[in-house]
Each structure stands twice: as C-alpha cells, then as structure tokens.
PDB file of C-alpha atoms in Angstrom:
ATOM      1  CA  MET A  18      32.684  40.887 -12.198  1.00 32.00           C
ATOM      2  CA  ALA A  19      29.480  42.097 -13.876  1.00 37.00           C
ATOM      3  CA  PRO A  20      29.378  45.618 -15.349  1.00 39.00           C
ATOM      4  CA  HIS A  21      27.900  48.184 -13.005  1.00 43.00           C
ATOM      5  CA  ASP A  22      24.787  48.437 -15.175  1.00 46.00           C
ATOM      6  CA  ALA A  23      23.913  44.778 -14.559  1.00 43.00           C
ATOM      7  CA  VAL A  24      21.704  45.385 -11.536  1.00 48.00           C
ATOM      8  CA  LEU A  25      22.341  48.739  -9.888  1.00 62.00           C
ATOM      9  CA  GLY A  26      21.097  52.098 -11.041  1.00 85.00           C
ATOM     10  CA  TRP A  27      18.087  51.189 -13.156  1.00 92.00           C
ATOM     11  CA  ASP A  28      15.568  52.237 -10.520  1.00 94.00           C
ATOM     12  CA  GLU A  29      16.748  55.855 -10.541  1.00 94.00           C
ATOM     13  CA  ASP A  30      14.931  58.771 -12.158  1.00 94.00           C
ATOM     14  CA  THR A  31      18.036  60.150 -13.896  1.00 94.00           C
ATOM     15  CA  THR A  32      18.702  56.841 -15.604  1.00 95.00           C
ATOM     16  CA  ALA A  33      15.059  56.340 -16.531  1.00 96.00           C
ATOM     17  CA  GLU A  34      14.718  59.797 -18.073  1.00 96.00           C
ATOM     18  CA  ALA A  35      17.989  59.506 -20.003  1.00 96.00           C
ATOM     19  CA  TYR A  36      17.177  56.014 -21.221  1.00 96.00           C
ATOM     20  CA  GLU A  37      13.718  56.972 -22.445  1.00 95.00           C
ATOM     21  CA  ALA A  38      15.103  60.068 -24.196  1.00 95.00           C
ATOM     22  CA  PHE A  39      17.642  57.849 -25.969  1.00 97.00           C
ATOM     23  CA  THR A  40      14.932  55.487 -27.220  1.00 95.00           C
ATOM     24  CA  ARG A  41      13.075  58.464 -28.725  1.00 94.00           C
ATOM     25  CA  ALA A  42      16.139  60.044 -30.335  1.00 96.00           C
ATOM     26  CA  PHE A  43      17.853  56.945 -31.744  1.00 96.00           C
ATOM     27  CA  PRO A  44      16.524  53.842 -33.532  1.00 94.00           C
ATOM     28  CA  MET A  45      18.439  51.065 -31.756  1.00 95.00           C
ATOM     29  CA  TYR A  46      15.809  49.862 -29.287  1.00 96.00           C
ATOM     30  CA  GLY A  47      12.918  50.418 -31.672  1.00 96.00           C
ATOM     31  CA  THR A  48      14.656  48.478 -34.453  1.00 96.00           C
ATOM     32  CA  THR A  49      15.641  45.558 -32.255  1.00 97.00           C
ATOM     33  CA  SER A  50      12.189  45.451 -30.626  1.00 98.00           C
ATOM     34  CA  ARG A  51      10.418  45.250 -33.987  1.00 98.00           C
ATOM     35  CA  ASP A  52      12.799  42.510 -35.104  1.00 98.00           C
ATOM     36  CA  LEU A  53      12.074  40.453 -31.993  1.00 98.00           C
ATOM     37  CA  GLY A  54       8.354  41.069 -32.373  1.00 98.00           C
ATOM     38  CA  ARG A  55       8.325  39.848 -35.967  1.00 98.00           C
ATOM     39  CA  ARG A  56      10.199  36.702 -35.005  1.00 98.00           C
ATOM     40  CA  ALA A  57       7.641  36.078 -32.245  1.00 98.00           C
ATOM     41  CA  ARG A  58       4.846  35.935 -34.858  1.00 97.00           C
ATOM     42  CA  LEU A  59       2.436  38.176 -33.003  1.00 98.00           C
ATOM     43  CA  GLY A  60      -0.220  38.482 -35.707  1.00 96.00           C
ATOM     44  CA  ASP A  61      -2.787  36.299 -33.924  1.00 96.00           C
ATOM     45  CA  SER A  62      -1.683  36.931 -30.357  1.00 98.00           C
ATOM     46  CA  ARG A  63      -4.083  37.598 -27.515  1.00 98.00           C
ATOM     47  CA  LEU A  64      -1.586  38.049 -24.680  1.00 98.00           C
ATOM     48  CA  VAL A  65       2.118  38.963 -24.953  1.00 98.00           C
ATOM     49  CA  LEU A  66       4.626  39.464 -22.149  1.00 98.00           C
ATOM     50  CA  ASP A  67       7.341  42.108 -22.533  1.00 98.00           C
ATOM     51  CA  LEU A  68      10.029  40.828 -20.151  1.00 98.00           C
ATOM     52  CA  CYS A  69      12.427  43.356 -18.550  1.00 98.00           C
ATOM     53  CA  GLY A  70      10.419  45.936 -20.450  1.00 97.00           C
ATOM     54  CA  GLY A  71      11.985  49.076 -18.999  1.00 96.00           C
ATOM     55  CA  ALA A  72      10.319  52.278 -20.169  1.00 96.00           C
ATOM     56  CA  GLY A  73       8.271  50.562 -22.844  1.00 97.00           C
ATOM     57  CA  ALA A  74      10.235  50.704 -26.119  1.00 97.00           C
ATOM     58  CA  THR A  75       9.596  47.010 -26.745  1.00 98.00           C
ATOM     59  CA  ALA A  76       5.996  47.177 -25.527  1.00 98.00           C
ATOM     60  CA  LYS A  77       5.386  49.942 -28.098  1.00 97.00           C
ATOM     61  CA  ALA A  78       6.644  47.697 -30.892  1.00 98.00           C
ATOM     62  CA  ILE A  79       4.571  44.765 -29.626  1.00 98.00           C
ATOM     63  CA  LEU A  80       1.419  46.891 -29.538  1.00 98.00           C
ATOM     64  CA  GLU A  81       2.015  47.880 -33.153  1.00 97.00           C
ATOM     65  CA  LEU A  82       2.447  44.252 -34.248  1.00 98.00           C
ATOM     66  CA  THR A  83      -0.448  42.652 -32.374  1.00 98.00           C
ATOM     67  CA  PRO A  84      -4.205  42.720 -33.091  1.00 97.00           C
ATOM     68  CA  ALA A  85      -6.260  45.559 -31.630  1.00 96.00           C
ATOM     69  CA  THR A  86      -7.796  43.095 -29.166  1.00 97.00           C
ATOM     70  CA  ALA A  87      -4.461  41.811 -27.831  1.00 98.00           C
ATOM     71  CA  ARG A  88      -3.216  42.588 -24.322  1.00 98.00           C
ATOM     72  CA  VAL A  89       0.399  43.257 -23.379  1.00 98.00           C
ATOM     73  CA  ILE A  90       2.059  42.943 -19.972  1.00 98.00           C
ATOM     74  CA  SER A  91       5.307  44.880 -19.554  1.00 98.00           C
ATOM     75  CA  LEU A  92       7.199  43.517 -16.551  1.00 98.00           C
ATOM     76  CA  ASP A  93      10.274  45.157 -15.021  1.00 97.00           C
ATOM     77  CA  ASN A  94      11.648  45.474 -11.499  1.00 96.00           C
ATOM     78  CA  ALA A  95      12.592  49.172 -11.868  1.00 97.00           C
ATOM     79  CA  ALA A  96       9.677  51.364 -10.842  1.00 97.00           C
ATOM     80  CA  ALA A  97      11.462  54.499 -12.113  1.00 96.00           C
ATOM     81  CA  MET A  98      11.625  53.099 -15.639  1.00 97.00           C
ATOM     82  CA  GLN A  99       7.951  52.244 -15.559  1.00 97.00           C
ATOM     83  CA  ARG A 100       6.979  55.685 -14.235  1.00 96.00           C
ATOM     84  CA  VAL A 101       8.567  57.215 -17.322  1.00 96.00           C
ATOM     85  CA  GLY A 102       6.956  54.562 -19.511  1.00 96.00           C
ATOM     86  CA  ARG A 103       3.460  55.217 -18.167  1.00 96.00           C
ATOM     87  CA  ARG A 104       3.875  58.917 -18.916  1.00 94.00           C
ATOM     88  CA  THR A 105       4.937  58.411 -22.510  1.00 90.00           C
ATOM     89  CA  LEU A 106       3.052  55.245 -23.506  1.00 95.00           C
ATOM     90  CA  ASP A 107      -0.598  55.385 -22.536  1.00 91.00           C
ATOM     91  CA  ASP A 108      -2.509  52.469 -24.059  1.00 95.00           C
ATOM     92  CA  PRO A 109      -5.444  50.668 -22.433  1.00 96.00           C
ATOM     93  CA  ARG A 110      -4.181  47.347 -23.787  1.00 97.00           C
ATOM     94  CA  LEU A 111      -0.922  47.666 -21.828  1.00 98.00           C
ATOM     95  CA  THR A 112      -0.498  46.626 -18.193  1.00 98.00           C
ATOM     96  CA  TRP A 113       2.623  47.634 -16.265  1.00 98.00           C
ATOM     97  CA  VAL A 114       3.843  45.158 -13.630  1.00 98.00           C
ATOM     98  CA  THR A 115       6.732  46.004 -11.307  1.00 98.00           C
ATOM     99  CA  ALA A 116       8.389  42.679 -10.502  1.00 97.00           C
ATOM    100  CA  ALA A 117      11.571  40.686 -11.029  1.00 97.00           C
ATOM    101  CA  ALA A 118      11.921  38.667 -14.222  1.00 97.00           C
ATOM    102  CA  GLU A 119      12.376  35.515 -12.141  1.00 97.00           C
ATOM    103  CA  ASP A 120       8.852  36.004 -10.738  1.00 97.00           C
ATOM    104  CA  LEU A 121       7.089  36.520 -14.061  1.00 97.00           C
ATOM    105  CA  ASP A 122       5.010  33.366 -13.627  1.00 97.00           C
ATOM    106  CA  ARG A 123       3.274  35.014 -10.646  1.00 97.00           C
ATOM    107  CA  HIS A 124       1.968  37.805 -12.841  1.00 97.00           C
ATOM    108  CA  ALA A 125       0.649  36.085 -15.972  1.00 96.00           C
ATOM    109  CA  PRO A 126      -1.909  33.305 -16.361  1.00 96.00           C
ATOM    110  CA  THR A 127      -0.360  29.859 -16.632  1.00 96.00           C
ATOM    111  CA  ALA A 128      -0.104  28.424 -20.157  1.00 95.00           C
ATOM    112  CA  GLU A 129      -1.997  31.352 -21.712  1.00 96.00           C
ATOM    113  CA  VAL A 130       0.726  33.726 -22.948  1.00 98.00           C
ATOM    114  CA  ASP A 131       1.207  33.589 -26.720  1.00 98.00           C
ATOM    115  CA  ALA A 132       4.724  35.052 -26.696  1.00 98.00           C
ATOM    116  CA  VAL A 133       7.396  36.337 -24.330  1.00 98.00           C
ATOM    117  CA  VAL A 134       9.774  38.946 -25.751  1.00 98.00           C
ATOM    118  CA  CYS A 135      12.923  40.173 -23.982  1.00 98.00           C
ATOM    119  CA  ASN A 136      15.115  42.865 -25.527  1.00 98.00           C
ATOM    120  CA  SER A 137      18.717  43.356 -24.386  1.00 96.00           C
ATOM    121  CA  ALA A 138      18.308  42.119 -20.821  1.00 96.00           C
ATOM    122  CA  ILE A 139      18.157  38.349 -20.482  1.00 97.00           C
ATOM    123  CA  TRP A 140      21.824  38.132 -19.441  1.00 94.00           C
ATOM    124  CA  LYS A 141      21.062  40.241 -16.340  1.00 93.00           C
ATOM    125  CA  THR A 142      18.661  37.647 -14.965  1.00 96.00           C
ATOM    126  CA  ASP A 143      18.921  34.283 -13.266  1.00 97.00           C
ATOM    127  CA  VAL A 144      18.585  32.548 -16.624  1.00 98.00           C
ATOM    128  CA  PRO A 145      17.559  29.016 -15.526  1.00 98.00           C
ATOM    129  CA  ARG A 146      14.846  30.437 -13.222  1.00 98.00           C
ATOM    130  CA  VAL A 147      13.556  32.805 -15.887  1.00 98.00           C
ATOM    131  CA  PHE A 148      13.439  30.113 -18.568  1.00 98.00           C
ATOM    132  CA  THR A 149      11.457  27.841 -16.245  1.00 98.00           C
ATOM    133  CA  ALA A 150       9.019  30.662 -15.478  1.00 98.00           C
ATOM    134  CA  VAL A 151       8.649  31.452 -19.188  1.00 98.00           C
ATOM    135  CA  HIS A 152       7.773  27.802 -19.875  1.00 98.00           C
ATOM    136  CA  THR A 153       5.109  27.988 -17.172  1.00 98.00           C
ATOM    137  CA  VAL A 154       3.268  30.958 -18.683  1.00 98.00           C
ATOM    138  CA  LEU A 155       3.651  30.152 -22.388  1.00 98.00           C
ATOM    139  CA  ARG A 156       0.867  28.278 -24.072  1.00 97.00           C
ATOM    140  CA  PRO A 157       1.891  25.139 -25.977  1.00 97.00           C
ATOM    141  CA  GLY A 158       3.345  26.391 -29.244  1.00 97.00           C
ATOM    142  CA  GLY A 159       4.022  29.845 -27.768  1.00 98.00           C
ATOM    143  CA  ARG A 160       7.282  31.572 -28.603  1.00 98.00           C
ATOM    144  CA  PHE A 161      10.046  32.992 -26.420  1.00 98.00           C
ATOM    145  CA  VAL A 162      12.228  35.460 -28.346  1.00 98.00           C
ATOM    146  CA  PHE A 163      15.211  37.323 -26.938  1.00 98.00           C
ATOM    147  CA  ASN A 164      18.608  38.712 -27.914  1.00 98.00           C
ATOM    148  CA  ILE A 165      22.050  38.647 -26.318  1.00 98.00           C
ATOM    149  CA  GLY A 166      24.864  41.112 -26.952  1.00 96.00           C
ATOM    150  CA  GLY A 167      27.718  39.648 -28.947  1.00 96.00           C
ATOM    151  CA  GLY A 168      30.229  39.912 -26.102  1.00 93.00           C
ATOM    152  CA  PHE A 169      27.971  38.011 -23.730  1.00 95.00           C
ATOM    153  CA  ALA A 170      27.136  35.380 -26.357  1.00 97.00           C
ATOM    154  CA  GLY A 171      30.672  35.067 -27.726  1.00 96.00           C
ATOM    155  CA  VAL A 172      29.625  35.856 -31.316  1.00 97.00           C
ATOM    156  CA  GLU A 173      30.698  38.398 -33.916  1.00 95.00           C
ATOM    157  CA  HIS A 174      28.875  39.270 -37.134  1.00 96.00           C
ATOM    158  CA  ASP A 175      30.872  39.542 -40.369  1.00 95.00           C
ATOM    159  CA  ASP A 176      29.923  43.239 -40.604  1.00 93.00           C
ATOM    160  CA  GLU A 177      31.609  43.906 -37.263  1.00 93.00           C
ATOM    161  CA  LYS A 178      34.702  41.958 -38.277  1.00 87.00           C
ATOM    162  CA  SER A 179      35.088  44.092 -41.411  1.00 87.00           C
ATOM    163  CA  ALA A 180      34.229  47.433 -39.773  1.00 80.00           C
ATOM    164  CA  HIS A 181      36.665  50.325 -40.204  1.00 69.00           C
ATOM    165  CA  PRO A 182      39.596  49.782 -37.827  1.00 70.00           C
ATOM    166  CA  GLY A 183      40.411  52.289 -35.145  1.00 80.00           C
ATOM    167  CA  PRO A 184      39.931  52.789 -31.423  1.00 89.00           C
ATOM    168  CA  SER A 185      36.351  52.490 -30.230  1.00 91.00           C
ATOM    169  CA  LEU A 186      34.755  55.182 -28.118  1.00 95.00           C
ATOM    170  CA  ASN A 187      35.047  52.840 -25.130  1.00 93.00           C
ATOM    171  CA  ARG A 188      38.772  52.433 -25.771  1.00 93.00           C
ATOM    172  CA  LEU A 189      39.238  56.193 -26.062  1.00 96.00           C
ATOM    173  CA  ILE A 190      37.387  56.743 -22.778  1.00 97.00           C
ATOM    174  CA  HIS A 191      39.755  54.380 -20.987  1.00 95.00           C
ATOM    175  CA  GLN A 192      42.744  56.134 -22.542  1.00 95.00           C
ATOM    176  CA  VAL A 193      41.474  59.521 -21.347  1.00 97.00           C
ATOM    177  CA  ALA A 194      40.734  58.085 -17.901  1.00 97.00           C
ATOM    178  CA  ALA A 195      44.256  56.703 -17.597  1.00 95.00           C
ATOM    179  CA  ARG A 196      45.913  59.867 -18.910  1.00 96.00           C
ATOM    180  CA  ASP A 197      43.918  62.523 -17.062  1.00 97.00           C
ATOM    181  CA  TYR A 198      42.280  60.829 -14.079  1.00 95.00           C
ATOM    182  CA  GLY A 199      44.796  58.263 -12.859  1.00 94.00           C
ATOM    183  CA  TYR A 200      42.626  55.342 -13.917  1.00 95.00           C
ATOM    184  CA  ALA A 201      44.332  51.968 -13.714  1.00 91.00           C
ATOM    185  CA  PRO A 202      42.023  49.167 -14.857  1.00 82.00           C
ATOM    186  CA  PRO A 203      42.414  45.973 -12.846  1.00 76.00           C
ATOM    187  CA  PRO A 204      44.351  43.280 -14.712  1.00 74.00           C
ATOM    188  CA  THR A 205      41.873  40.751 -15.977  1.00 70.00           C
ATOM    189  CA  ARG A 206      41.750  38.039 -18.543  1.00 73.00           C
ATOM    190  CA  PRO A 207      39.154  38.446 -21.293  1.00 72.00           C
ATOM    191  CA  PRO A 208      35.985  37.076 -19.724  1.00 77.00           C
ATOM    192  CA  ALA A 209      34.468  33.912 -21.069  1.00 87.00           C
ATOM    193  CA  PRO A 210      31.113  34.466 -22.808  1.00 93.00           C
ATOM    194  CA  LYS A 211      28.372  34.580 -20.187  1.00 92.00           C
ATOM    195  CA  LEU A 212      25.647  33.087 -22.384  1.00 96.00           C
ATOM    196  CA  PRO A 213      26.976  31.251 -25.443  1.00 97.00           C
ATOM    197  CA  LEU A 214      24.447  29.451 -27.583  1.00 98.00           C
ATOM    198  CA  GLU A 215      25.435  26.085 -26.116  1.00 98.00           C
ATOM    199  CA  ALA A 216      24.502  27.272 -22.615  1.00 98.00           C
ATOM    200  CA  VAL A 217      21.300  28.894 -23.848  1.00 98.00           C
ATOM    201  CA  THR A 218      20.263  25.684 -25.585  1.00 98.00           C
ATOM    202  CA  ALA A 219      20.980  23.624 -22.470  1.00 98.00           C
ATOM    203  CA  HIS A 220      18.984  26.002 -20.243  1.00 98.00           C
ATOM    204  CA  LEU A 221      16.063  25.955 -22.683  1.00 98.00           C
ATOM    205  CA  SER A 222      16.082  22.151 -22.779  1.00 98.00           C
ATOM    206  CA  SER A 223      16.168  21.941 -18.979  1.00 98.00           C
ATOM    207  CA  ALA A 224      13.162  24.263 -18.840  1.00 98.00           C
ATOM    208  CA  GLY A 225      11.228  22.132 -21.322  1.00 98.00           C
ATOM    209  CA  MET A 226      11.546  24.400 -24.360  1.00 98.00           C
ATOM    210  CA  ASP A 227      12.898  23.820 -27.852  1.00 98.00           C
ATOM    211  CA  LEU A 228      15.356  26.000 -29.741  1.00 98.00           C
ATOM    212  CA  VAL A 229      13.648  27.025 -33.004  1.00 98.00           C
ATOM    213  CA  ASP A 230      16.229  29.387 -34.465  1.00 98.00           C
ATOM    214  CA  ALA A 231      19.372  31.312 -33.587  1.00 98.00           C
ATOM    215  CA  GLU A 232      20.925  34.008 -35.754  1.00 98.00           C
ATOM    216  CA  VAL A 233      23.846  36.384 -35.376  1.00 98.00           C
ATOM    217  CA  VAL A 234      22.756  39.819 -36.587  1.00 98.00           C
ATOM    218  CA  ALA A 235      24.477  43.192 -36.918  1.00 97.00           C
ATOM    219  CA  GLN A 236      23.127  46.438 -35.471  1.00 96.00           C
ATOM    220  CA  HIS A 237      24.418  49.507 -37.324  1.00 95.00           C
ATOM    221  CA  GLY A 238      24.680  52.919 -35.731  1.00 95.00           C
ATOM    222  CA  THR A 239      26.971  55.926 -35.429  1.00 95.00           C
ATOM    223  CA  VAL A 240      29.535  57.196 -32.969  1.00 96.00           C
ATOM    224  CA  ALA A 241      27.057  59.948 -32.053  1.00 97.00           C
ATOM    225  CA  GLU A 242      24.512  57.295 -31.073  1.00 97.00           C
ATOM    226  CA  LYS A 243      27.135  55.453 -29.036  1.00 97.00           C
ATOM    227  CA  MET A 244      28.024  58.708 -27.286  1.00 97.00           C
ATOM    228  CA  ALA A 245      24.381  59.281 -26.351  1.00 97.00           C
ATOM    229  CA  TRP A 246      24.079  55.703 -25.087  1.00 97.00           C
ATOM    230  CA  LEU A 247      27.180  56.091 -22.902  1.00 97.00           C
ATOM    231  CA  SER A 248      25.666  59.268 -21.440  1.00 97.00           C
ATOM    232  CA  ILE A 249      22.978  57.175 -19.734  1.00 96.00           C
ATOM    233  CA  PRO A 250      24.189  56.855 -16.121  1.00 94.00           C
ATOM    234  CA  VAL A 251      24.120  53.053 -15.916  1.00 93.00           C
ATOM    235  CA  PHE A 252      26.157  52.715 -19.110  1.00 94.00           C
ATOM    236  CA  ALA A 253      28.730  55.447 -18.371  1.00 95.00           C
ATOM    237  CA  ARG A 254      32.348  54.319 -18.320  1.00 94.00           C
ATOM    238  CA  PRO A 255      34.781  53.518 -16.856  1.00 94.00           C
ATOM    239  CA  ASP A 256      33.988  51.486 -13.771  1.00 88.00           C
ATOM    240  CA  GLY A 257      35.660  52.696 -10.611  1.00 87.00           C
ATOM    241  CA  ASP A 258      35.344  55.433  -8.030  1.00 89.00           C
ATOM    242  CA  PHE A 259      34.278  58.277 -10.316  1.00 94.00           C
ATOM    243  CA  THR A 260      31.337  60.651 -10.198  1.00 94.00           C
ATOM    244  CA  HIS A 261      28.927  60.779 -13.105  1.00 93.00           C
ATOM    245  CA  ALA A 262      30.185  64.288 -13.882  1.00 95.00           C
ATOM    246  CA  GLN A 263      33.731  62.957 -14.182  1.00 97.00           C
ATOM    247  CA  ARG A 264      32.600  60.158 -16.469  1.00 97.00           C
ATOM    248  CA  MET A 265      30.832  62.700 -18.662  1.00 98.00           C
ATOM    249  CA  GLU A 266      34.044  64.766 -18.814  1.00 98.00           C
ATOM    250  CA  MET A 267      35.953  61.685 -19.964  1.00 98.00           C
ATOM    251  CA  LEU A 268      33.260  60.886 -22.502  1.00 98.00           C
ATOM    252  CA  ALA A 269      33.368  64.420 -23.933  1.00 98.00           C
ATOM    253  CA  LYS A 270      37.168  64.315 -24.291  1.00 98.00           C
ATOM    254  CA  ALA A 271      37.034  60.915 -25.954  1.00 98.00           C
ATOM    255  CA  TYR A 272      34.163  61.913 -28.249  1.00 98.00           C
ATOM    256  CA  ALA A 273      36.123  64.962 -29.417  1.00 98.00           C
ATOM    257  CA  GLN A 274      38.652  62.548 -30.952  1.00 97.00           C
ATOM    258  CA  THR A 275      36.040  60.804 -33.118  1.00 95.00           C
ATOM    259  CA  ILE A 276      33.999  61.457 -36.243  1.00 94.00           C
ATOM    260  CA  PRO A 277      30.400  61.619 -34.979  1.00 95.00           C
ATOM    261  CA  ASP A 278      28.874  60.290 -38.202  1.00 95.00           C
ATOM    262  CA  ALA A 279      31.305  57.372 -38.439  1.00 93.00           C
ATOM    263  CA  GLN A 280      29.520  54.048 -38.607  1.00 93.00           C
ATOM    264  CA  THR A 281      29.553  51.565 -35.744  1.00 94.00           C
ATOM    265  CA  VAL A 282      28.571  47.905 -35.757  1.00 95.00           C
ATOM    266  CA  THR A 283      27.567  45.691 -32.858  1.00 95.00           C
ATOM    267  CA  SER A 284      26.753  41.998 -32.963  1.00 97.00           C
ATOM    268  CA  TRP A 285      23.775  40.280 -31.384  1.00 98.00           C
ATOM    269  CA  LEU A 286      22.662  36.694 -31.024  1.00 98.00           C
ATOM    270  CA  VAL A 287      18.898  36.464 -31.570  1.00 98.00           C
ATOM    271  CA  VAL A 288      17.225  33.362 -30.167  1.00 98.00           C
ATOM    272  CA  VAL A 289      13.766  31.980 -30.927  1.00 98.00           C
ATOM    273  CA  ALA A 290      12.481  29.222 -28.650  1.00 98.00           C
ATOM    274  CA  GLU A 291       9.134  27.530 -28.260  1.00 98.00           C
ATOM    275  CA  ARG A 292       7.160  25.603 -25.709  1.00 98.00           C
ATOM    276  CA  PRO A 293       6.401  22.323 -27.492  1.00 97.00           C
ATOM    277  CA  LYS A 294       2.858  21.765 -28.641  1.00 92.00           C
ATOM    278  CA  VAL A 295       0.854  19.141 -26.853  1.00 77.00           C
ATOM    279  CA  ARG A 296       0.917  16.055 -29.011  1.00 59.00           C
ATOM    280  CA  PRO A 297      -2.321  14.044 -29.328  1.00 49.00           C
TER     281      PRO A 297
END
C-alpha cells in the first residue's frame, strides 16, 4: 500500500501553504534542486521542464542556473501548489502548467526540451509512461535528471549507516500513537524497493534513453527540520483513521523526546539519463 501522501492531499491549500513555508525555512528542497540542476548541465539551455514541480522550489533553482534567455515550464497536477508558487515566484521566463506528469508530452514541444528535472516525486508517477513522454520531449542529447528516496530505491548511504543510533522521529510517533491513541499498525513485511536502479535502468532502456550516471548521496538535516516536514499534512504520520490535529499531537509528544539540533541523514539515489544523440 502506498503512503497516503502518494496521490491524495497535494491539491489542498493547507498542504500547499505548509509545503511552501517549509521550502523557505529549510534547505532540503533548495539543496536537492540545485544538485539536480547542476547534473542536468543547464548552462546553455533554452527550454527546461520542471516535472512534478509543486510550488516552484526546483523551478527557482533552474532559473538561477539557466541563461537569462532560457524558458522554464513547471508542470504539476496540483493546482493548489501552483497557486502558492505563482504568488511567491513571479518570473516572466516561467510558465506554470497544471497537468499530470504522464501527459507532459502534450505540454512541451517535441524533441526541443534541453533537460527534464524531477525532484522527489518520480516514484509517485506511472514510471514507464512518464519515461516515454520524457523521451518524446527531450532533444537528442538532452538530459533527464531525477532522484529517488533511499527507501524506494533500496539504497543506503554510508553516512546514514554510521549515523548516531536511536529511535527516529517516525519511530517515536508510532510509539506514542500505540501508547496513547490505540494505534495498531497492520502487520506487514518490509516492502520491496519500489524503484531500484535495475528497474529504473530497464524502464529507461524501454523508453529509448541511456543511463549516464547513478549516485547514492546523503542529505543532512536536523530533527527540527524533520519535525517541520512531518507537520505538512500529506507527510503527517501515522496512517490510519486520525485527524490532522491528532497527528500533530502525536508529533509534538514524540518531538519532545528528541534533541532538536541532533543531526539526521537520509539517502537518495540520483539518476542522470539522456536521450541518445542522433548519429550521422
């Protein structure tokens, strides 16, 4: 079963406002967006597509990395996220398109996009359909750069392996939920990785693209940042029949057991692909 943030809840004003506030207060999305943008080699780009662009954190990074004459399309199917983005990111080079990732080829000129960048969202899409659509819009030699959370990719960076032991904030939330709210998580086996590199490579090949590079990277943060992230309605835990207010009560009780400045580490698989150049 997919987490409740996989599809539902993104097109809601409360989520959009909280998400955008998080991107302004904490560096996670800005840092990862700039990393993806650098790997996409945007220096000579004329047209870049920000896929599943949300409220514009990645579009902002792309605009900073591209020439002044470049155009950027930020595509997302959540109108609420884009309403917040339009209010906070006003740039004549940026076009907001409300559409599903699987339909991106209907909203960009065929074989003219220099790069497609997708931050923290590719696993929520119909991956084979999206990869095929990306191939359609990319110019020959154009890059497709995206990242996948370590749990979904089945990878773990050495920094995460050696991180200070102790219960995570997620674990503490579930303990509080069980102790104070009668929460009984359904018995499940650890899920198999949704998008391991082998599957990604196979999907890219089927779509006519080449894998250029894949790297496991570590994202460093703090427990305070994790707490703020879990305050966003679509990320709040645990799953189950709880109100958002109850989830925030659980989060507060769990957070009180932590050291806010303690360091956290998450792992990500970063993938760089390319539409092959036309050979003479």
